[in-house]
XYZ file of C-alpha atoms in Angstrom:
771
model
C -110.691 134.925 247.167
C -113.043 132.752 249.211
C -111.396 132.139 252.621
C -107.967 133.177 251.352
C -107.631 136.242 253.624
C -106.362 136.065 257.212
C -106.769 139.091 259.482
C -104.222 139.459 262.301
C -103.330 142.116 264.821
C -100.754 144.710 263.943
C -98.304 143.188 266.437
C -98.771 139.710 264.949
C -98.195 141.079 261.465
C -94.886 142.718 262.403
C -93.797 139.694 264.430
C -94.480 137.210 261.607
C -92.987 139.104 258.699
C -90.406 141.386 260.337
C -89.244 139.332 263.343
C -86.058 141.348 263.785
C -87.997 144.512 264.545
C -89.814 145.506 267.715
C -93.136 147.262 267.930
C -91.415 149.650 270.341
C -89.285 150.983 267.499
C -91.669 153.806 266.748
C -92.031 154.930 270.364
C -88.757 156.844 270.020
C -89.039 158.966 266.887
C -86.554 158.726 264.054
C -83.866 161.457 264.091
C -85.280 163.072 261.003
C -88.622 163.383 262.768
C -87.125 164.710 265.978
C -85.422 167.484 264.068
C -88.845 168.965 263.276
C -89.829 169.160 266.963
C -89.067 172.098 269.334
C -85.836 171.549 271.309
C -87.471 172.486 274.577
C -90.051 169.755 274.085
C -87.329 167.145 273.590
C -85.337 168.149 276.661
C -88.202 168.667 279.050
C -87.906 166.545 282.182
C -90.974 164.548 283.126
C -92.255 163.386 286.457
C -93.862 160.058 287.154
C -97.302 161.621 287.356
C -96.949 163.165 283.933
C -95.418 160.201 282.080
C -98.659 159.087 280.416
C -99.506 162.627 279.358
C -95.965 163.218 278.095
C -95.915 159.940 276.127
C -99.276 160.738 274.527
C -98.005 164.206 273.684
C -94.804 162.752 272.227
C -96.678 160.294 270.041
C -98.997 163.058 268.912
C -96.096 165.355 268.143
C -94.235 162.606 266.261
C -97.214 161.509 264.242
C -96.457 162.270 260.626
C -100.097 162.822 259.806
C -101.520 164.640 262.844
C -101.152 168.031 261.159
C -101.669 166.843 257.600
C -104.390 168.905 255.885
C -107.583 166.960 255.374
C -107.681 165.811 251.735
C -110.823 166.484 249.722
C -110.356 163.759 247.107
C -108.577 160.464 246.556
C -105.953 162.236 244.424
C -105.406 164.804 247.162
C -105.076 161.984 249.689
C -102.275 160.392 247.651
C -100.375 163.641 247.344
C -100.665 164.652 250.989
C -99.714 161.211 252.325
C -96.684 161.045 250.019
C -95.566 164.493 251.045
C -95.891 163.752 254.779
C -93.911 160.493 254.572
C -91.159 161.930 252.372
C -90.661 164.956 254.610
C -90.167 162.662 257.604
C -87.295 160.879 255.800
C -88.048 157.558 257.457
C -87.668 155.407 254.318
C -83.933 155.377 253.738
C -83.245 154.858 250.042
C -86.907 155.082 249.008
C -89.356 157.806 248.015
C -93.133 157.876 247.838
C -94.271 159.172 244.462
C -97.775 160.404 243.679
C -98.740 159.205 240.209
C -102.290 160.335 239.368
C -103.353 158.705 236.113
C -103.400 160.978 233.113
C -106.781 159.993 231.742
C -105.351 159.143 228.312
C -103.061 156.136 228.519
C -104.575 152.674 228.465
C -108.128 151.460 228.273
C -110.987 152.922 230.292
C -110.827 149.955 232.666
C -107.082 150.416 233.172
C -107.455 154.146 233.754
C -110.084 153.646 236.432
C -107.936 151.059 238.230
C -104.531 152.721 237.930
C -102.853 153.033 241.325
C -101.999 156.659 242.094
C -99.141 156.279 244.538
C -96.261 153.984 245.314
C -92.923 153.710 247.067
C -89.948 153.526 244.678
C -86.201 153.044 245.190
C -84.411 156.367 244.830
C -82.155 154.789 242.203
C -85.025 154.438 239.708
C -86.813 157.765 240.145
C -85.324 159.139 236.948
C -86.757 156.161 235.033
C -90.385 156.933 235.881
C -92.216 158.060 232.780
C -93.468 161.608 232.547
C -97.031 162.204 231.399
C -96.638 165.645 229.856
C -99.502 165.323 227.355
C -102.266 165.949 229.878
C -103.457 168.601 232.271
C -101.412 166.880 234.977
C -98.310 168.439 233.592
C -95.133 166.489 234.344
C -96.907 164.001 236.590
C -95.157 160.663 236.744
C -97.047 157.508 235.770
C -97.079 154.263 237.704
C -94.304 151.909 236.656
C -95.362 148.411 237.682
C -91.923 147.009 236.993
C -90.247 149.410 239.442
C -92.755 150.121 242.212
C -91.703 148.689 245.571
C -94.955 149.105 247.508
C -98.240 150.062 245.884
C -100.453 152.431 247.877
C -104.221 152.405 247.558
C -106.272 155.296 248.973
C -110.032 155.719 249.335
C -111.460 158.783 250.992
C -114.930 157.333 251.599
C -114.075 155.714 254.909
C -114.279 152.410 256.703
C -117.416 151.346 254.866
C -115.230 150.493 251.860
C -112.659 148.425 253.784
C -112.622 144.957 252.136
C -110.644 143.434 255.032
C -112.913 144.681 257.829
C -112.365 142.100 260.574
C -115.500 143.193 262.437
C -117.689 141.640 259.738
C -117.987 137.870 260.003
C -118.021 137.073 256.284
C -115.460 135.513 253.979
C -116.110 137.863 251.072
C -116.893 141.615 251.044
C -120.591 141.993 250.345
C -121.107 145.672 249.654
C -120.382 147.119 246.254
C -117.911 149.594 247.730
C -115.910 146.896 249.500
C -115.871 144.677 246.436
C -114.643 147.556 244.320
C -111.763 148.259 246.687
C -110.854 144.565 246.903
C -110.826 144.355 243.099
C -108.538 147.360 243.005
C -106.157 145.829 245.563
C -106.004 142.571 243.596
C -105.527 144.451 240.343
C -102.518 146.298 241.776
C -101.059 143.091 243.162
C -101.518 141.275 239.871
C -99.810 144.021 237.896
C -96.794 143.979 240.226
C -96.537 140.176 240.028
C -96.811 140.328 236.226
C -94.049 142.896 235.723
C -91.655 141.772 238.434
C -90.296 138.512 239.814
C -91.648 138.459 243.348
C -92.079 135.799 245.993
C -94.492 138.112 247.815
C -95.417 141.772 247.980
C -96.718 144.322 250.469
C -99.386 146.929 249.909
C -100.577 149.898 251.948
C -104.316 150.505 252.085
C -105.749 153.816 253.336
C -109.526 153.923 253.771
C -110.806 157.168 255.243
C -108.859 157.819 258.455
C -107.737 154.195 258.715
C -104.696 152.403 257.328
C -103.601 148.800 257.196
C -100.733 146.739 255.765
C -101.411 143.827 253.443
C -99.067 140.994 252.487
C -99.813 138.830 249.426
C -98.159 135.665 248.200
C -99.306 132.846 245.927
C -101.149 130.977 248.700
C -103.158 133.775 250.277
C -103.331 137.180 251.946
C -102.482 138.440 255.417
C -104.042 141.761 256.427
C -102.992 143.616 259.576
C -105.765 145.131 261.640
C -106.509 148.682 260.663
C -105.533 151.666 262.767
C -106.245 155.387 262.783
C -103.108 156.697 261.123
C -103.764 160.253 262.344
C -103.842 159.098 265.968
C -101.416 156.173 265.757
C -99.065 156.970 262.909
C -96.180 155.380 264.813
C -97.374 151.991 263.584
C -96.926 153.062 259.995
C -93.465 154.413 260.826
C -92.519 151.061 262.347
C -93.653 149.128 259.303
C -91.906 151.407 256.792
C -88.635 151.505 258.723
C -88.726 147.733 259.191
C -89.461 147.136 255.529
C -86.774 149.438 254.143
C -84.126 147.880 256.405
C -84.783 144.409 254.958
C -82.800 142.801 252.156
C -84.418 142.675 248.706
C -85.125 138.955 249.186
C -86.891 139.613 252.499
C -88.929 142.328 250.786
C -90.162 139.706 248.316
C -87.745 140.091 245.396
C -86.509 136.949 243.678
C -82.683 136.948 243.759
C -82.536 134.365 240.944
C -84.069 136.906 238.535
C -81.701 139.706 237.526
C -83.116 142.657 235.646
C -81.000 143.574 232.630
C -79.802 147.017 231.725
C -80.823 147.834 228.124
C -77.160 148.477 227.319
C -75.797 145.332 228.971
C -73.960 142.653 227.002
C -76.834 140.259 227.646
C -79.387 142.679 226.223
C -77.233 143.251 223.161
C -76.965 139.494 222.624
C -80.760 139.199 222.771
C -81.204 141.875 220.117
C -78.520 140.396 217.903
C -80.244 137.000 217.951
C -83.310 138.333 216.078
C -81.654 140.685 213.595
C -82.107 138.318 210.647
C -84.861 136.024 211.892
C -86.872 134.286 209.163
C -90.579 134.963 208.781
C -91.316 131.208 209.012
C -89.294 130.858 212.214
C -92.089 130.937 214.778
C -89.793 130.717 217.814
C -87.569 133.487 216.440
C -90.518 135.733 215.674
C -91.961 135.206 219.143
C -88.636 135.979 220.808
C -88.354 139.122 218.711
C -91.843 140.186 219.795
C -90.922 139.617 223.447
C -88.146 142.223 223.285
C -90.604 145.038 223.948
C -88.692 148.136 225.080
C -91.384 149.061 227.629
C -91.131 145.672 229.327
C -88.281 144.602 231.649
C -85.811 141.984 230.383
C -84.385 139.410 232.762
C -81.724 136.802 233.275
C -83.378 133.830 235.009
C -81.549 131.117 236.889
C -82.773 127.529 236.627
C -81.331 124.718 238.778
C -80.775 121.342 237.167
C -81.893 118.704 239.646
C -80.690 115.851 237.449
C -77.219 117.295 236.976
C -75.845 117.865 240.485
C -78.064 120.949 240.848
C -75.872 122.911 238.475
C -77.383 126.241 237.498
C -78.173 127.363 233.991
C -79.077 130.903 232.948
C -81.553 132.061 230.322
C -82.414 135.490 228.916
C -86.068 136.485 228.566
C -88.195 139.487 227.685
C -91.951 139.852 227.886
C -93.762 136.617 228.768
C -95.100 134.592 225.853
C -97.921 133.482 228.143
C -99.044 134.702 231.554
C -101.815 133.242 233.700
C -104.114 135.886 235.133
C -104.840 136.167 238.845
C -102.893 136.730 242.043
C -103.103 133.395 243.842
C -102.350 129.895 242.632
C -99.760 128.481 240.240
C -99.295 131.812 238.413
C -97.800 130.078 235.375
C -95.974 132.185 232.842
C -93.980 131.026 229.848
C -91.100 132.629 227.995
C -89.355 132.090 224.700
C -85.842 132.154 226.156
C -82.289 132.401 224.871
C -79.829 129.861 226.272
C -76.056 130.203 226.616
C -75.551 128.829 223.092
C -78.011 131.239 221.451
C -80.653 128.526 221.031
C -84.281 129.481 221.530
C -86.041 127.302 224.089
C -89.184 127.471 226.213
C -88.965 128.367 229.891
C -91.912 127.956 232.234
C -91.993 129.739 235.568
C -94.685 128.589 238.007
C -95.612 128.140 241.650
C -96.326 124.448 241.569
C -98.547 122.693 244.091
C -96.150 121.093 246.545
C -97.323 117.730 247.809
C -95.523 114.475 248.358
C -97.878 112.697 245.986
C -97.288 115.134 243.098
C -94.021 114.901 241.166
C -92.258 117.795 239.553
C -93.138 118.199 235.896
C -89.507 117.744 234.951
C -89.355 114.480 236.877
C -92.329 113.215 234.850
C -90.705 114.211 231.546
C -87.486 112.580 232.713
C -89.403 109.369 233.391
C -90.948 109.500 229.889
C -87.656 110.232 228.132
C -86.392 106.606 227.861
C -89.617 105.610 226.074
C -89.025 108.165 223.296
C -92.646 109.243 223.190
C -93.640 111.537 220.335
C -95.436 114.848 220.846
C -94.156 115.336 224.408
C -91.732 118.167 225.364
C -87.995 117.418 225.489
C -86.557 118.306 228.902
C -83.434 120.506 229.179
C -83.371 121.287 232.892
C -85.694 121.959 235.824
C -85.824 122.456 239.561
C -87.400 124.090 242.597
C -86.029 127.543 243.427
C -84.409 127.124 246.868
C -86.042 128.963 249.745
C -89.002 130.200 247.712
C -92.169 128.712 249.103
C -95.364 130.648 249.783
C -95.635 131.384 253.498
C -99.360 131.994 253.982
C -100.311 128.314 253.895
C -97.789 127.477 256.624
C -99.046 130.265 258.908
C -102.766 129.742 258.333
C -103.264 126.913 260.898
C -101.703 129.071 263.602
C -104.512 131.607 263.290
C -107.273 129.076 262.578
C -106.498 126.243 265.032
C -110.029 124.853 264.977
C -110.267 124.575 261.195
C -108.819 122.355 258.503
C -106.341 124.263 256.338
C -107.750 124.458 252.808
C -104.921 126.528 251.352
C -102.513 124.844 248.956
C -98.779 124.807 249.426
C -96.992 126.490 246.528
C -93.299 126.136 245.649
C -91.538 128.294 243.062
C -90.365 126.137 240.167
C -88.820 126.538 236.709
C -88.517 124.134 233.809
C -86.935 124.497 230.357
C -87.805 122.393 227.292
C -86.619 122.433 223.693
C -89.939 122.971 221.892
C -91.542 126.402 221.482
C -95.261 125.909 220.911
C -98.054 128.030 219.488
C -101.447 128.334 221.233
C -104.027 125.829 220.023
C -106.503 128.599 219.202
C -104.198 129.751 216.396
C -104.894 126.652 214.257
C -105.402 127.461 210.569
C -108.354 125.178 209.780
C -110.330 122.234 211.084
C -107.976 119.685 209.526
C -105.013 121.163 211.369
C -107.002 121.293 214.605
C -107.851 117.599 214.456
C -104.278 116.724 213.482
C -103.033 118.415 216.634
C -105.693 116.672 218.733
C -104.594 113.334 217.262
C -101.012 114.062 218.373
C -102.235 114.870 221.880
C -104.333 111.700 222.145
C -101.425 109.625 220.848
C -98.960 111.200 223.323
C -101.428 110.614 226.152
C -101.868 106.978 225.084
C -98.136 106.279 225.037
C -97.612 107.914 228.420
C -100.533 105.931 229.833
C -99.095 102.671 228.497
C -95.925 103.553 230.399
C -97.812 104.152 233.629
C -98.341 107.938 233.647
C -101.664 109.827 233.440
C -101.754 113.555 232.623
C -104.769 114.774 234.717
C -104.862 118.354 233.373
C -106.040 118.261 229.770
C -106.962 121.791 228.654
C -106.830 124.100 225.653
C -103.700 125.728 227.057
C -101.877 122.425 227.479
C -102.158 121.317 223.850
C -99.939 123.344 221.527
C -98.978 123.487 217.884
C -95.273 123.185 217.139
C -92.870 122.752 214.224
C -89.960 120.335 214.341
C -88.090 122.674 211.997
C -88.827 126.294 210.994
C -91.330 126.257 208.137
C -92.191 122.595 208.684
C -95.610 121.048 209.255
C -97.507 121.962 212.385
C -97.932 119.058 214.785
C -99.372 118.775 218.274
C -97.581 118.872 221.614
C -99.120 117.712 224.906
C -97.514 119.914 227.550
C -97.837 120.891 231.222
C -97.375 117.545 232.963
C -97.119 119.178 236.386
C -100.240 117.440 237.760
C -99.426 114.086 236.166
C -99.182 110.992 238.314
C -98.079 107.426 238.006
C -101.236 105.414 237.433
C -100.235 102.900 240.101
C -99.773 105.658 242.678
C -103.032 107.511 242.134
C -105.023 108.138 245.323
C -107.858 105.731 245.932
C -111.458 106.875 245.587
C -112.252 109.537 248.177
C -108.590 110.284 248.929
C -108.050 112.835 246.151
C -107.097 116.241 247.617
C -109.623 118.581 246.021
C -110.296 119.229 242.363
C -107.382 118.575 240.001
C -107.390 120.054 236.507
C -109.042 122.882 234.576
C -112.764 123.318 235.307
C -113.922 123.929 231.730
C -112.457 120.664 230.439
C -112.861 118.279 233.351
C -115.218 115.348 232.955
C -118.745 115.657 234.312
C -118.030 112.815 236.722
C -115.030 114.555 238.268
C -116.903 117.856 238.507
C -119.649 116.057 240.420
C -117.192 114.232 242.669
C -114.064 116.251 243.414
C -112.400 113.346 245.228
C -112.834 110.954 242.302
C -109.748 109.164 241.029
C -108.955 110.205 237.445
C -109.349 107.330 234.982
C -108.800 107.043 231.248
C -112.477 107.759 230.467
C -112.152 111.128 232.249
C -109.084 112.014 230.210
C -110.655 111.041 226.892
C -113.699 113.126 227.786
C -111.421 116.101 228.509
C -109.779 115.687 225.090
C -113.250 115.701 223.542
C -114.211 118.868 225.458
C -111.079 120.684 224.236
C -111.839 119.764 220.617
C -115.479 120.801 220.990
C -114.472 124.119 222.592
C -112.223 125.041 219.668
C -114.789 123.896 217.110
C -117.570 125.938 218.712
C -115.408 129.037 218.694
C -113.980 128.814 215.191
C -115.840 126.316 212.969
C -119.294 126.646 211.305
C -122.213 125.012 213.104
C -126.006 125.177 213.321
C -126.219 127.206 216.540
C -127.233 130.849 216.101
C -124.014 132.847 215.977
C -125.254 135.317 218.586
C -126.027 132.430 220.945
C -122.702 130.604 220.657
C -121.100 132.636 223.482
C -123.945 131.656 225.816
C -123.646 128.007 224.819
C -119.887 128.098 225.437
C -120.407 129.662 228.849
C -123.126 127.247 229.898
C -121.282 124.167 228.682
C -117.748 124.937 229.848
C -117.922 127.502 232.644
C -121.289 127.113 234.315
C -121.826 125.207 237.551
C -124.497 124.095 239.960
C -124.241 124.472 243.732
C -124.936 121.802 246.308
C -126.567 122.599 249.634
C -123.120 122.556 251.281
C -121.893 125.245 248.895
C -119.789 122.901 246.754
C -119.698 123.706 243.049
C -120.479 120.833 240.699
C -120.947 120.253 236.964
C -123.222 122.632 235.078
C -126.402 121.315 233.492
C -125.335 121.596 229.817
C -122.251 119.397 230.068
C -123.967 116.952 232.412
C -126.970 116.621 230.080
C -124.809 116.202 226.981
C -122.856 113.379 228.564
C -126.035 111.695 229.800
C -127.976 111.956 226.529
C -125.081 111.393 224.180
C -125.918 114.564 222.243
C -125.744 118.343 222.706
C -129.221 119.869 222.664
C -129.279 123.417 221.270
C -133.027 123.876 220.908
C -132.841 126.457 223.692
C -130.291 128.510 221.737
C -132.200 128.952 218.467
C -135.115 131.378 218.235
C -137.596 128.876 216.818
C -136.325 126.001 218.928
C -135.266 124.104 215.811
C -132.120 122.055 215.245
C -132.414 119.891 218.341
C -128.809 118.662 218.270
C -125.592 120.552 217.622
C -124.173 119.911 214.173
C -120.988 121.111 212.463
C -121.440 122.126 208.832
C -119.446 122.498 205.655
C -118.865 126.246 205.122
C -121.729 127.748 203.165
C -123.445 124.411 202.708
C -126.058 122.371 204.533
C -123.997 119.179 204.422
C -122.109 118.147 207.535
C -118.490 118.865 208.365
C -115.984 115.976 208.730
C -115.842 116.703 212.461
C -119.583 116.159 212.847
C -119.600 112.383 212.501
C -116.621 112.098 214.834
C -118.410 114.137 217.489
C -121.595 112.088 217.134
C -119.673 108.844 217.505
C -117.757 110.028 220.563
C -120.898 111.397 222.167
C -122.621 108.035 221.717
C -119.757 106.414 223.638
C -119.958 108.930 226.465
C -123.743 108.651 226.560
C -123.499 104.878 226.952
C -120.792 105.212 229.609
C -122.852 107.635 231.701
C -126.081 105.674 231.218
C -124.431 102.488 232.488
C -123.237 104.356 235.549
C -126.846 105.261 236.395
C -128.279 101.788 235.793
C -128.608 99.270 238.624
C -126.260 96.299 238.540
C -127.617 93.205 236.737
C -127.762 91.253 240.011
C -129.864 93.990 241.574
C -132.294 93.864 238.634
C -132.611 90.077 239.008
C -133.268 90.363 242.729
C -135.962 92.981 242.142
C -137.703 90.774 239.565
C -137.506 87.706 241.771
C -139.033 89.662 244.621
C -141.754 90.893 242.294
C -142.496 87.358 241.108
C -143.207 86.181 244.646
C -145.963 88.758 245.126
C -149.592 87.833 244.568
C -151.169 89.707 241.631
C -153.398 92.458 242.957
C -155.764 92.614 239.956
C -157.910 89.954 238.290
C -156.542 90.891 234.862
C -153.403 92.166 233.202
C -153.720 95.916 232.454
C -153.376 96.934 228.818
C -150.515 99.362 229.707
C -148.200 97.501 232.056
C -145.212 99.824 231.671
C -144.089 98.102 228.483
C -144.531 101.236 226.372
C -142.488 103.313 228.806
C -139.792 100.670 228.842
C -139.722 100.553 225.059
C -139.372 104.317 224.794
C -136.538 104.247 227.281
C -134.760 101.612 225.226
C -135.160 103.414 221.912
C -134.238 106.805 223.334
C -137.615 108.512 223.063
C -135.996 111.443 221.219
C -136.217 112.922 217.777
C -132.587 112.084 217.130
C -131.941 108.361 217.350
C -128.633 108.702 215.527
C -126.997 109.945 218.713
C -128.734 107.533 221.054
C -126.278 105.160 222.720
C -128.698 102.336 221.974
C -129.168 103.099 218.278
C -129.335 100.069 216.023
C -131.253 97.989 218.576
C -134.545 96.349 217.639
C -137.466 98.541 218.621
C -140.231 97.008 220.675
C -143.925 97.292 219.961
C -147.209 96.014 221.318
C -147.908 93.851 218.226
C -149.310 90.514 219.292
C -149.782 91.604 222.886
C -153.464 91.369 223.807
C -154.954 91.718 227.267
C -156.360 88.450 228.622
C -160.030 87.756 228.317
C -162.097 89.623 230.811
C -164.852 87.043 230.584
C -165.680 85.260 233.842
C -163.921 81.903 234.185
C -165.259 78.731 235.674
C -161.739 77.833 236.869
C -161.069 77.661 240.576
C -159.470 80.674 242.374
C -156.258 78.662 242.891
C -155.943 77.982 239.180
C -156.584 81.630 238.359
C -153.900 82.801 240.793
C -151.407 80.331 239.363
C -152.212 81.443 235.827
C -151.809 85.118 236.687
C -148.536 84.456 238.522
C -147.178 82.536 235.526
C -148.073 85.385 233.192
C -146.432 87.860 235.537
C -143.242 85.790 235.587
C -143.275 85.633 231.806
C -143.586 89.415 231.533
C -140.778 89.948 234.001
C -138.584 87.464 232.163
C -139.184 89.341 228.906
C -138.347 92.604 230.672
C -135.132 91.072 231.955
C -134.169 89.957 228.465
C -134.777 93.446 227.094
C -132.688 94.863 229.938
C -129.861 92.488 229.089
C -129.917 93.381 225.386
C -129.961 97.094 226.188
C -127.087 96.757 228.636
C -125.091 94.703 226.142
C -125.404 97.436 223.517
C -124.395 100.100 226.018
C -121.417 98.076 227.214
C -120.291 97.607 223.616
C -120.306 101.388 223.074
C -118.764 102.284 226.434
C -115.977 99.739 225.917
C -114.542 102.118 223.307
C -113.477 104.400 226.166
C -111.434 101.775 227.994
C -108.388 102.371 225.784
C -107.139 105.117 223.470
C -107.173 103.020 220.305
C -110.844 103.417 219.309
C -110.658 107.202 219.585
C -107.395 107.279 217.622
C -108.969 105.107 214.924
C -112.026 107.358 214.670
C -109.799 110.438 214.385
C -107.737 108.804 211.635
C -110.959 107.903 209.819
C -112.060 111.561 210.019
C -108.653 112.874 208.886
C -108.824 110.712 205.753
C -112.010 112.422 204.584
C -112.226 115.476 202.354
C -111.858 118.709 204.344
C -112.747 122.306 203.483
C -109.514 124.315 203.306
C -111.023 127.564 204.592
C -113.475 126.543 207.314
C -112.119 128.706 210.119
C -114.476 131.515 211.196
C -114.009 134.576 213.356
C -113.773 133.839 217.063
C -117.316 133.684 218.450
C -116.286 133.876 222.103
C -116.104 137.418 223.552
C -112.688 138.450 224.847
C -113.871 138.630 228.440
C -116.392 135.803 228.167
C -120.159 135.885 228.052
C -121.933 137.935 230.724
C -125.608 137.137 231.470
C -128.055 139.970 230.895
C -129.695 141.525 233.909
C -133.473 141.472 233.763
């Protein structure tokens, strides 16, 4: 959430998001509130001298919370606030419902984070589930698919306010504030997951203070807090303004229609899976999505390549849903089209920039080339009028700063293929087959001028051309792809593009770097390595694999300016051309990572492939660190013009160090980018005689200078041979063909049929121990 929250005054909040309402609305109480006041108070005439006193008295009398009993707990706070608002009858068509969690449903984490109050439309009150199996007899439970506004209450006071504008920090520092912020984001995420929203509002009560919060996919706006017991009119204004708005203005997506369980559409969905075959993956996934506790929807998708005609698709529970509140918020559905075909629908808030094409436009451009292992486009388009608003408003409230927020546009795309997550591969042979398909698809797209730029484990899927057929690979999610010719020049790239865990070390160290083919091939390697580490046998201690995965894929270093860059494990592996695991085994043995045949000490077919690819990357990164040949020549020429400082050549003139550098100096020369080169030794090299010479000083200087030139010439020759070997290895990364050939070579070997292990990565990732 770093720098994603903007604090504004209450008046600015109402003006920006409810422009048709006036902040003076609450100064004259709603009729339902007036009815609770004494008639003589309402009709009393006031003089000029008593206007201020009368107005203060009126506001105090009209305040919904001025006489509310002081709650003694968070649960009591929810109940008393709900009761006060409902009695005032200011939310026409809506009711606040207190929903204290029952203590039994869900995991411990879910129970502790369950919101205990929300505003619901009156039309859905009878649908709220009753928790009658606990001591909270007949208490309703939160329904994330129906709640209109979530309400978060904390009795502890202002010290737990995560949006406190009086503290000049971008992130809440105290544990209490962080806990409340996490709870707010959790509520927002659950609403976004269960509903189709362009934005949402949330009420936060902290002690005697309240504030309104608006969240969309670009960021958060928080109104300044106010004492709701003294200034409850502000809350009245907000609630009356909100409930008068149309559903679209309240953040509901009008292109998503929730289906009644007894509707014709819902019946058609259930009929489609009545006799689905066990080998029909798409059918089985659609059947699983028809969860009765999850809302079903009819989604509208514009077709930008067909006169913007609209198509409609029926969906249940998402097949995939990206976690988090901000960002692209991608979710995928196995969907039913108008002809009862099962297709894949992706709903996302794409990054909207002139230099980034729609994913559908990229697939449309690839279609004429008939590229294998790429999704087949059905329709796609931006959802009209649905763009995140926070990014557009941010410069107004930060005029002196550059806007770092991304512009997000709601977008949907439908393709024919329904894929299975890569992590569900059956064995190593199938994994590498899928990776081959992805590399091949990437190569064909690249030959036709398009580069993917977001290679990740989630963007490579398994799919069947026919139910029960062989599993192949599918390279998906082309939303960040670009035409190679139109890529931004070095330094012009707008921030980091791609998925952190699988980006190349070079891009992680230089976020404005232009993506080139070597970066993409490295990302494909990282994806393969990630899956192999999780599911295939290797020589790293099983208990240490989660730490290795974290350090290699998720870790980062921090520059002095606060910028995050590549973590040390990935950077070192790319530089050395091998993955050192000596720090992950108790005895420090097994210096390099190896993949093994199950139950045997012999290597796995993937092992040689990894070693070969790592040697290429090691050479590529080593060349990047080496000075240019011309610079080396200039340095040697400059050195040759210097007078020798000593009267003899030292026995160790750096030759040993140079030799070790050229041969790797490691215990594992098989992974050294320069393996196979002739090793250098000191045989035949003897220091010159130290006996006094009768030659003249001029002759001695000339002799020493000649010897120095000879040594430098030999050093230059060694440098050239070393560079030549590195260039030969690194050249394999200039096209896709060498990697494809190495994969084919590996696929043709004998493979163990049952080499898949249990997942070694914890569900929520590896967490470092506290010392």
